XYZ file of C-alpha atoms in Angstrom:
525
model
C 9.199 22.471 -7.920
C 5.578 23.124 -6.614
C 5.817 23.805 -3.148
C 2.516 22.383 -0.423
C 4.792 22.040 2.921
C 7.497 20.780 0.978
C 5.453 18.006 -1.143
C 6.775 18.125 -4.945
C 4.714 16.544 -8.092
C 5.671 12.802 -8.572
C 6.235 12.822 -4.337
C 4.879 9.313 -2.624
C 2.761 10.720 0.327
C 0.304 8.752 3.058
C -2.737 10.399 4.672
C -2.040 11.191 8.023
C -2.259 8.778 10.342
C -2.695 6.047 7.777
C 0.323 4.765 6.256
C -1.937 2.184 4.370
C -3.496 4.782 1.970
C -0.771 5.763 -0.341
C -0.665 7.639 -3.350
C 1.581 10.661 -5.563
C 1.439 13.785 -5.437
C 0.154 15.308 -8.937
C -0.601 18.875 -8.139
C -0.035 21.508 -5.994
C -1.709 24.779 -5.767
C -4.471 26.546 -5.930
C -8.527 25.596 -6.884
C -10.864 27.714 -8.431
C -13.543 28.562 -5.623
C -11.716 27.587 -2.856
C -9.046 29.309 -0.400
C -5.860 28.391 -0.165
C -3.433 25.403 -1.421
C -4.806 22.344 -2.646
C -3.103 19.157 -3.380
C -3.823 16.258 -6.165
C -3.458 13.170 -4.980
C -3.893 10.046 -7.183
C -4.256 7.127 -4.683
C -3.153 3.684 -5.398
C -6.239 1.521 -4.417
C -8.190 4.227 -6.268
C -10.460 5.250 -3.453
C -10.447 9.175 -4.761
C -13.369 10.896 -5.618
C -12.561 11.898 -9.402
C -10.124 11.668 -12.337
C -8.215 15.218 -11.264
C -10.711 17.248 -13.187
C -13.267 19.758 -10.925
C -16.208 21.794 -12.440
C -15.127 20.853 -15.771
C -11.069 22.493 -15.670
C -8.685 19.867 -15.316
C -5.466 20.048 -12.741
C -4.111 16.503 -13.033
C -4.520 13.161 -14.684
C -5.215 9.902 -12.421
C -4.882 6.294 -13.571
C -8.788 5.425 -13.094
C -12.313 8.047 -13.129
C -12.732 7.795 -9.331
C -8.775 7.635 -8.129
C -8.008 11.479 -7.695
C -8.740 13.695 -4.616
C -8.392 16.978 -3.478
C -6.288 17.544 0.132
C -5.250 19.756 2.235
C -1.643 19.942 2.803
C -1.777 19.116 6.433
C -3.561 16.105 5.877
C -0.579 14.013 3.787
C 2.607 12.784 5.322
C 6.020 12.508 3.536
C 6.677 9.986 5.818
C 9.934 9.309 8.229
C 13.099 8.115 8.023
C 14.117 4.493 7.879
C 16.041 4.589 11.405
C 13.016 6.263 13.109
C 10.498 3.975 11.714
C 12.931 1.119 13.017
C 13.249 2.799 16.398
C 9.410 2.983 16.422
C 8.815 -0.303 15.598
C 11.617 -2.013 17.708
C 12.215 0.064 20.608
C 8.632 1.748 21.284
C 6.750 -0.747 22.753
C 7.901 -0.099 26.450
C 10.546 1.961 28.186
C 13.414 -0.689 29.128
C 13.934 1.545 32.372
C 11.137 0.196 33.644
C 12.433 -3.366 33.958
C 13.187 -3.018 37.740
C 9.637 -2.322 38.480
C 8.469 -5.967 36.983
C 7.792 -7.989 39.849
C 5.202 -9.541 42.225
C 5.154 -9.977 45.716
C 5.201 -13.268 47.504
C 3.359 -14.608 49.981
C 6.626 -13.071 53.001
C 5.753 -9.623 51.126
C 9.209 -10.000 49.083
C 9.259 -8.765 45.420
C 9.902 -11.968 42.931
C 11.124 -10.942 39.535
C 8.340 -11.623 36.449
C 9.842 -13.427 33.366
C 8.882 -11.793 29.950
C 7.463 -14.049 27.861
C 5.126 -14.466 24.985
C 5.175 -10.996 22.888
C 6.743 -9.044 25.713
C 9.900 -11.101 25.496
C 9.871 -11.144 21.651
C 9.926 -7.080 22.035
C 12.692 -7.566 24.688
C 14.621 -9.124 22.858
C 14.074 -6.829 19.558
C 14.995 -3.851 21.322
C 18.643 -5.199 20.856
C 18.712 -4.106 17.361
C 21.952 -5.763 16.378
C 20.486 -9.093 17.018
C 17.771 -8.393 14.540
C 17.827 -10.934 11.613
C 14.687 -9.877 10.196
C 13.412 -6.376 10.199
C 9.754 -6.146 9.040
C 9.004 -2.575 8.495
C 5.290 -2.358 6.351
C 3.698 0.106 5.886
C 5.493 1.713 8.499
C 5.612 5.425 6.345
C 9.391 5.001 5.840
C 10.154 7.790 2.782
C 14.178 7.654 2.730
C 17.462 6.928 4.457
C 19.551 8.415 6.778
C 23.859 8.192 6.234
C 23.853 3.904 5.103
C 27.550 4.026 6.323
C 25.997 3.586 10.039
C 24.144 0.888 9.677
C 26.122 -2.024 9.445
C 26.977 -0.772 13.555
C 23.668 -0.829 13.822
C 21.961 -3.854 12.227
C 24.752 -5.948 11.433
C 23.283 -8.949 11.387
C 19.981 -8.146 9.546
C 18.968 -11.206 6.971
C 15.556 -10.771 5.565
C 14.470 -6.934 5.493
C 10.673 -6.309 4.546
C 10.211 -2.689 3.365
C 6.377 -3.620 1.871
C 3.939 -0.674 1.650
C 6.470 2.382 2.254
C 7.240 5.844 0.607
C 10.263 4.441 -1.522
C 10.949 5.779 -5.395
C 14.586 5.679 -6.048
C 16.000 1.773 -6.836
C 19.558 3.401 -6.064
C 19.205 4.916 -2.641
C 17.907 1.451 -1.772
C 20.601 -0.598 -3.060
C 23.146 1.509 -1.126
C 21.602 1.163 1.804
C 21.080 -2.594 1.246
C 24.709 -2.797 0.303
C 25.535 -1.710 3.906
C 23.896 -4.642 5.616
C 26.429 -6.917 5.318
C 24.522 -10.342 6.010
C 21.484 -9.423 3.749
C 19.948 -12.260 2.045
C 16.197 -11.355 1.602
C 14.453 -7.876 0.393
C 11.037 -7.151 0.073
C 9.754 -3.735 -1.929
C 6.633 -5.091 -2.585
C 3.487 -2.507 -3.187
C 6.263 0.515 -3.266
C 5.463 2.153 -6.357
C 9.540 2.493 -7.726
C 10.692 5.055 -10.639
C 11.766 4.348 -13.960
C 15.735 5.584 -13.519
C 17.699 2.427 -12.832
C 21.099 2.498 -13.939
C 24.571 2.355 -12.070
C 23.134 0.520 -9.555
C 25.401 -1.075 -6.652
C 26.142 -4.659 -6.691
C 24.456 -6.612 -4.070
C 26.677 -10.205 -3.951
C 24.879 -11.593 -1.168
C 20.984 -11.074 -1.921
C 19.190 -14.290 -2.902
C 15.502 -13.237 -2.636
C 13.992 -10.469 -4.052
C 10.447 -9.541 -4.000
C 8.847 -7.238 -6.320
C 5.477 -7.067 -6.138
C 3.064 -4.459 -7.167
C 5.799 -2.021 -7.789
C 5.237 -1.583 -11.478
C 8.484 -2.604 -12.699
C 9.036 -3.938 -16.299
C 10.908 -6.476 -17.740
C 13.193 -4.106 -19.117
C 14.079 -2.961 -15.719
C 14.309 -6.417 -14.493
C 16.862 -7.002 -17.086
C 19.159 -3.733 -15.739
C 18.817 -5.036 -12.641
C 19.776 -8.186 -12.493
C 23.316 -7.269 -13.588
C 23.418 -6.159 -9.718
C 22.136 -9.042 -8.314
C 24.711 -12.228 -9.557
C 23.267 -15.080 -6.254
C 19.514 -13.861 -7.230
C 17.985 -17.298 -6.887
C 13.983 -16.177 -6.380
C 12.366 -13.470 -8.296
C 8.684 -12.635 -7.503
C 7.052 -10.155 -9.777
C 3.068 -10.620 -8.985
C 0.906 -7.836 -10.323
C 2.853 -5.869 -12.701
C 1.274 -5.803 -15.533
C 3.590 -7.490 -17.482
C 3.175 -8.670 -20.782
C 6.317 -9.435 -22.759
C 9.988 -10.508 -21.629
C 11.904 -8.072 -23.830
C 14.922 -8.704 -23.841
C 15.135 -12.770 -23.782
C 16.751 -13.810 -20.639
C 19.476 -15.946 -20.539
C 21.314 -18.391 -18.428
C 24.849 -17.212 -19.228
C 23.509 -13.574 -18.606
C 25.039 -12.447 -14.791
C 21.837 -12.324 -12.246
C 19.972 -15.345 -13.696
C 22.496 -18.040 -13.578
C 21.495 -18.748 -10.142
C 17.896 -18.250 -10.739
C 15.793 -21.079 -9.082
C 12.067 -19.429 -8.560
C 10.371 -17.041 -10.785
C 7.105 -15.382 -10.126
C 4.813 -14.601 -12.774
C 1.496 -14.465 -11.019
C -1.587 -11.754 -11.819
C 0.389 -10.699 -14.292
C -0.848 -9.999 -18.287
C 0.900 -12.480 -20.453
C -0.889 -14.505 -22.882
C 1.340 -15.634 -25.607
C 3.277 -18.736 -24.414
C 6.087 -17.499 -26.549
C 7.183 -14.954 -23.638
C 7.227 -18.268 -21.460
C 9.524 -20.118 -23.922
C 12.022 -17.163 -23.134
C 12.987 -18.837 -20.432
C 13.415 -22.267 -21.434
C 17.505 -22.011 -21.575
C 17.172 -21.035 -17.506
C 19.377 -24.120 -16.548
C 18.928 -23.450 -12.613
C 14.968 -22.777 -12.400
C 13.259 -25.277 -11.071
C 9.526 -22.925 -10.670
C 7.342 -20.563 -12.455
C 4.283 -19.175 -11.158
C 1.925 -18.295 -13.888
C -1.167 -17.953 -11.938
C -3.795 -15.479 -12.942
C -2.454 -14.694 -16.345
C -3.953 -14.795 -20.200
C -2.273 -17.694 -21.687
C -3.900 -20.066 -23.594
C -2.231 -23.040 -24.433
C 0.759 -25.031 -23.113
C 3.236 -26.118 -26.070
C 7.084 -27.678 -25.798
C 9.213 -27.726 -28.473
C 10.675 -30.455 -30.487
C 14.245 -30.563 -29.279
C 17.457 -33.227 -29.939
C 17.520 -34.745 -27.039
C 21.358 -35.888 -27.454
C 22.128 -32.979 -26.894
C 21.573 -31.635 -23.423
C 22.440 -27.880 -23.923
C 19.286 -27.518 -26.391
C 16.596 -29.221 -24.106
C 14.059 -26.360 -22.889
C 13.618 -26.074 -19.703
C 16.116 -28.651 -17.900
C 15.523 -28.089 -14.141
C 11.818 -27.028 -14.202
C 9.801 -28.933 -11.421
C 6.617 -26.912 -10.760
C 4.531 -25.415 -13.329
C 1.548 -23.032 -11.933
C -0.917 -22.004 -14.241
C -4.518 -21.711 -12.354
C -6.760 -19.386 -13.396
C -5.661 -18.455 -17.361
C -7.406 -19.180 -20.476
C -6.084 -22.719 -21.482
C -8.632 -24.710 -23.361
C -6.482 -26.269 -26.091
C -6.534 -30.172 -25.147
C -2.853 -31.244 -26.854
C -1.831 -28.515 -23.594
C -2.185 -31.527 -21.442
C 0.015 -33.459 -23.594
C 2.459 -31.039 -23.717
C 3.195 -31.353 -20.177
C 5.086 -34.746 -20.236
C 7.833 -33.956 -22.435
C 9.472 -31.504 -19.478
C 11.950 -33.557 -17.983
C 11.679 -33.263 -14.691
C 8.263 -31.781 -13.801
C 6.348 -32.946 -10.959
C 3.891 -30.265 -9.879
C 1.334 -28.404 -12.070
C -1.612 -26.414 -11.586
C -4.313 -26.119 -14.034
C -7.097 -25.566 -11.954
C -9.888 -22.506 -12.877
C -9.118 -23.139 -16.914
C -11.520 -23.920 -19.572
C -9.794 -27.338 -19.873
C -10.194 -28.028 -16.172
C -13.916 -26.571 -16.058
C -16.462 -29.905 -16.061
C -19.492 -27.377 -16.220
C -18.459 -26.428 -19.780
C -16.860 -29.928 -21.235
C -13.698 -29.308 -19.163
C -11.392 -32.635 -18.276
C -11.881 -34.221 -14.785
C -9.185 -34.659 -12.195
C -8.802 -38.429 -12.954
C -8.384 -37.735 -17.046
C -5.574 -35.055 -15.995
C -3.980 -37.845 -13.587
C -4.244 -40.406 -16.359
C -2.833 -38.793 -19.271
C 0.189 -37.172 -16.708
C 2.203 -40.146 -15.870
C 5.185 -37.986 -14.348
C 2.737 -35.731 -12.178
C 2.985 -35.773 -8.285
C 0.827 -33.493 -6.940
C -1.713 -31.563 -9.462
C -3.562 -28.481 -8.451
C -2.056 -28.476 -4.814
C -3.074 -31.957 -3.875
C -0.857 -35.014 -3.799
C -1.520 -37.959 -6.427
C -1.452 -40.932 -4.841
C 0.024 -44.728 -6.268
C -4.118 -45.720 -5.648
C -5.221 -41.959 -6.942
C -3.508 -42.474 -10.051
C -4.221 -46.583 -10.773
C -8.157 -46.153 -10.141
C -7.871 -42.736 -12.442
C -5.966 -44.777 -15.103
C -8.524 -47.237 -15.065
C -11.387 -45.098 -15.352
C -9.942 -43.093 -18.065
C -8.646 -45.999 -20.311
C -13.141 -47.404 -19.458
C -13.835 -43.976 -20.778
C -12.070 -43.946 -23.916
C -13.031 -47.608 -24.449
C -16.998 -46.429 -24.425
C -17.002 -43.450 -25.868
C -14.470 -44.234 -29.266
C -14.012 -48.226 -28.913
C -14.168 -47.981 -32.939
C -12.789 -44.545 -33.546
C -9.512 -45.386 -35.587
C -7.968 -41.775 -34.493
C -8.100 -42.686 -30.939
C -4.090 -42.823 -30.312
C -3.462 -39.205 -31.962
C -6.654 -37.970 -29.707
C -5.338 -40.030 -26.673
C -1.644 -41.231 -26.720
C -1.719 -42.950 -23.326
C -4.876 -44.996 -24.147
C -2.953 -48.205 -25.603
C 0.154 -47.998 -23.364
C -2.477 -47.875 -20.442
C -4.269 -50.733 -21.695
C -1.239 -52.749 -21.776
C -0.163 -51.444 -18.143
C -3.004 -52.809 -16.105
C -3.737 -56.035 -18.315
C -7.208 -54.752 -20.197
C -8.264 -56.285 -22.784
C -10.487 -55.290 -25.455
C -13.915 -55.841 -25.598
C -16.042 -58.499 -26.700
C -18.071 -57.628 -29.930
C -21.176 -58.464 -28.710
C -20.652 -56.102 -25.548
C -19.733 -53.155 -27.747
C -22.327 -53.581 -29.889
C -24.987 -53.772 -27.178
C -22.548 -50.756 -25.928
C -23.329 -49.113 -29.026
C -26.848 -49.262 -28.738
C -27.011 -47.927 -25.605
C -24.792 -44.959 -26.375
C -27.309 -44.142 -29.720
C -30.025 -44.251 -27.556
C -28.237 -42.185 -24.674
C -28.538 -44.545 -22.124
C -26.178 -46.187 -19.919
C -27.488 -49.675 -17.423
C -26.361 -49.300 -14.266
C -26.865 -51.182 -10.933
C -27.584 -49.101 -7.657
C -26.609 -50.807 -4.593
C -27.676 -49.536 -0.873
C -25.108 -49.874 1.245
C -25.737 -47.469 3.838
C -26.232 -48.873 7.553
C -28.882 -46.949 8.771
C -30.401 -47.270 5.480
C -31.962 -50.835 6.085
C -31.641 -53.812 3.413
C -32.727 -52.848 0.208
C -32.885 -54.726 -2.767
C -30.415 -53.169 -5.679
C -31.901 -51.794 -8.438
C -30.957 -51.502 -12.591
C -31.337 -48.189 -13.830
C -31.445 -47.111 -17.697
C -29.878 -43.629 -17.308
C -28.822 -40.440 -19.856
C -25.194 -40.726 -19.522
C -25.029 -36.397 -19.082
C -27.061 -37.389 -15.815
C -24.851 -35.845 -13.468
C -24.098 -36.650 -9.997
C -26.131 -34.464 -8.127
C -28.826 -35.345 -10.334
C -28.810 -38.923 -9.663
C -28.207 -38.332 -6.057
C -31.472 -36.543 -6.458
C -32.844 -39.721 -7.975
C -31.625 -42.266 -5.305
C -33.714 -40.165 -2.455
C -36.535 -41.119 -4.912
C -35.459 -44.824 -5.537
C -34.653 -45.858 -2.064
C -37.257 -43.676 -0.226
C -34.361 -42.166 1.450
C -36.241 -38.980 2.604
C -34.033 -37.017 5.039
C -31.414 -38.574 4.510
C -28.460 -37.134 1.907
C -27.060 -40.032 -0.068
C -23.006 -40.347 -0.935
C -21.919 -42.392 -4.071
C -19.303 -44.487 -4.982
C -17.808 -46.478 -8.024
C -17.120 -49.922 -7.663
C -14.617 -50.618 -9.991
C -13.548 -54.516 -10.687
C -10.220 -55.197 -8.972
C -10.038 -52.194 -7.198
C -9.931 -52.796 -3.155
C -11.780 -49.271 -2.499
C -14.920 -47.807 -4.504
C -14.513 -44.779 -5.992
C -15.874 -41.236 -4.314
C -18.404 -39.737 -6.613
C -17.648 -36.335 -4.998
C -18.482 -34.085 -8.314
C -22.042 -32.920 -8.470
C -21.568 -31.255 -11.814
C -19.935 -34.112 -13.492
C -21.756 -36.771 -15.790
C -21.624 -40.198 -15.696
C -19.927 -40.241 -18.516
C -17.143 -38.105 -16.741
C -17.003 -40.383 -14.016
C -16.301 -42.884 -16.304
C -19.364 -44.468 -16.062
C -20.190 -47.174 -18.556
C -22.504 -50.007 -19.292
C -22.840 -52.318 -16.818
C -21.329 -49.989 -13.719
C -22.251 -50.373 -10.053
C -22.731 -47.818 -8.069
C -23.025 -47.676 -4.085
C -25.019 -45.620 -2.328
C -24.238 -44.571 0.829
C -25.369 -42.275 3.395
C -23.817 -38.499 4.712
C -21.663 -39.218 8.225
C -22.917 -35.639 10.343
């Protein structure tokens, strides 16, 4: 082994003095034109200087051109031990010695004690160690451990135990040393960049929550290590490049019985297959698929008298912003899971108005089951005004397309749900008309109270006029000159208008049709 004050190739080291700038060590020696030793340091948020090569001979190979640097030996930590790092952080902050010096005088010149409180008496109170339930050590420089068989006397009653941002390689000295904290429910290893040797690891019964992030394990790890983890309930693997879940989990496999949250996010799958894998989880009730490269949403035909088969039994939130999903039937595909409640398709294709994406009420309307879509609650009025709108749309834009209940399988069952009725020939033939021409009537009403009376006014309008656009327009109309108009649907039977809050939508979006009255209101500063 290459010897630089003990620092070995494949070593995790931290610039002195900065236990947030991490990398490995991936030379040691000597440079041609310099004096003395030199070390290679490929850093993990790639702020080096070059890709290990130097006036054209190469020493090492980094993972990006500019993530390699030269250092001096002196200049890189191996970091400390766990105990010392918890020492630092716990017991540090003031000398406990000094207690019978807190105190004020009173008014008779006798010395009143001062209560801690705030962060002083937090720290007080942490600098009894075995009372520590959660032990947050990041990026604290903490490299190994000392002798594990101490620390159950030490921190016995230690819960949650973040180790984000450390020195830490081998998965096996940290599952003995987890496996001596006897009340350990919760372990974080995010952003530690672990090795690749996982085997024989120790079981750890009690551990429900494991983090993962940024540590660039693989699936094929995962699947080693779950057969040490048998109450795992929450996985979260965020940023590791994953792409394929070789091999298929399953439900009767120890570690994932349990399994209720998995974390998927910023991750590199794009084939929903790899998804599917996990359909026979019978316990997990949440993916997070966030900032992937899937592009469609699909649910299999299953016999539903038989409950063993049906995909995904438990599964009650579905997160899939920012991935490639454009295929409309992927809305569709949503209702058949059983039970699921909460989705996120926000920062798709399908989801993007500016390019012929759906608007939030069309999502509401064709997901009968969903509670709260892209992080915001649907509410009983939310979802009968976007039902309405959406069954309008349909009506205008295909009211004699015979394919409209393969393209839109809710439209009919939502007719019948809030009583509409088709329309009258002659209004969707002067419908018609207006939609060959590309106009729409509308009537804008001013409604605003600092506005003054106004008489309303009929507008023929494109219906890709969007809202910002014809916000534009009222100014113009009404003469409203400073002030910033606000618009609103008025929809027949509806108590409330409807917010026109999207400047990039149509009218057509909006649901906008023939006959339509729109408010117009003013800003509230």
């Amino acid at each position: 082994m290459a010897t630089g004050e003990g620092l070995g190739l494949g070593q995790r080291v931290h610039w002195a003095g900065n236990p947030h700038r991490i990398g490995t060590v991936k030379f040691v020696g000597a440079v041609a034109g310099y004096d003395g030793e030199f070390v290679g340091v490929d850093w993990d948020a790639g702020d080096g200087k070059h890709d290990g090569a130097l006036d054209g001979v190469r020493y090492f190979q980094t993972k990006s051109a500019k993530s390699g640097s030269f250092v001096r030996p002196h200049n890189l930590s191996r970091g400390i031990a766990f105990l010392e790092a918890l020492h630092l952080r716990y017991r540090s902050q003031s000398n406990p010695e000094d207690a019978d010096d807190m105190y004020v005088l009173s008014a008779s010149n006798r010395r009143v004690p001062v209560e801690l409180i705030g962060e002083e008496k937090i720290m007080d109170k942490f600098r009894q160690l075995e009372e520590l339930k959660v032990v947050s050590l990041v990026y604290q420089g903490v490299s190994s451990f000392d002798d594990p068989s101490h620390l159950s006397s030490i921190i016995p009653n230690t819960e949650e135990l973040d180790l984000t941002g450390n020195l830490l390689y081998d998965w096996k000295d940290v599952w003995t040393f987890c496996k001596q904290l006897p009340a350990l429910v919760a372990l974080n290893l995010s952003c530690n960049l672990m090795g690749e040797d996982i085997a024989h690891m120790p079981q750890l019964n009690k551990l429900r929550i494991l983090v993962l992030n940024y540590t660039g394990i693989c699936w094929a790890q995962v699947d080693i290590l779950k057969q040490s983890l048998p109450s795992l309930e929450e996985l979260h693997l965020m940023g590791n490049n994953i792409s394929e879940i070789e091999p298929v989990p399953s439900c009767h496999t120890e570690g994932f019985s349990s399994l209720r949250l998995l974390n998927l996010d910023n991750n590199s799958i794009s084939d929903w297959e790899q998804i599917m894998k996990f359909s026979q989880l019978e316990s997990l009730e949440q993916i997070y698929l966030n900032n992937n490269n899937l592009k469609l949403i699909c649910y299999p035909c299953v016999d539903n008298t038989n409950e063993y088969s049906i995909p995904f039994p438990s599964l009650r939130c579905l997160l899939l912003g920012n991935n490639c999903i454009q295929d409309l039937d992927s809305i569709g595909a949503l209702n058949p899971f059983p039970k699921l409640v909460e989705v996120r398709l926000s920062e798709n294709p399908i989801t993007d108005v500016t390019r012929g994406g759906l608007p939030r009420f069309s999502l509401v309307a064709q997901l009968p089951k969903i509670q709260t879509l892209n992080g915001s609650e649907v509410s009983a009025r939310e979802r009968k005004e976007s039902e309405l709108r959406y069954v309008r749309l349909i009506m205008s834009k295909e009211a004699n397309n015979g394919g409209v209940e393969r393209s839109h399988p809710r439209f009919n069952e939502l007719k019948v749900l809030h009583g509409i009725e088709d329309e009258k020939p002659s209004v969707a033939v002067s419908y018609q008309k207006g939609m060959a021409s590309g106009l729409l009537s509308v009537t804008l009403k001013c409604v605003g109270a600092s506005i003054g009376e106004k008489p309303p006014q009929s507008k023929k309008l494109p219906g890709s006029t969007t809202v910002g656009k014809l916000k534009f327009l009222c100014e113009s109309f009404f003469g409203l000159k400073s002030r910033k108009p606000k618009l609103f649907l008025e929809e027949e039977g509806s108590p409330f208008p409807i917010p026109l809050d999207d400047d990039r939508a149509s009218l057509v979006d909006m649901g906008i049709g023939n006959g339509s009255i729109i408010l117009v209101d003013e800003e509230h500063r």
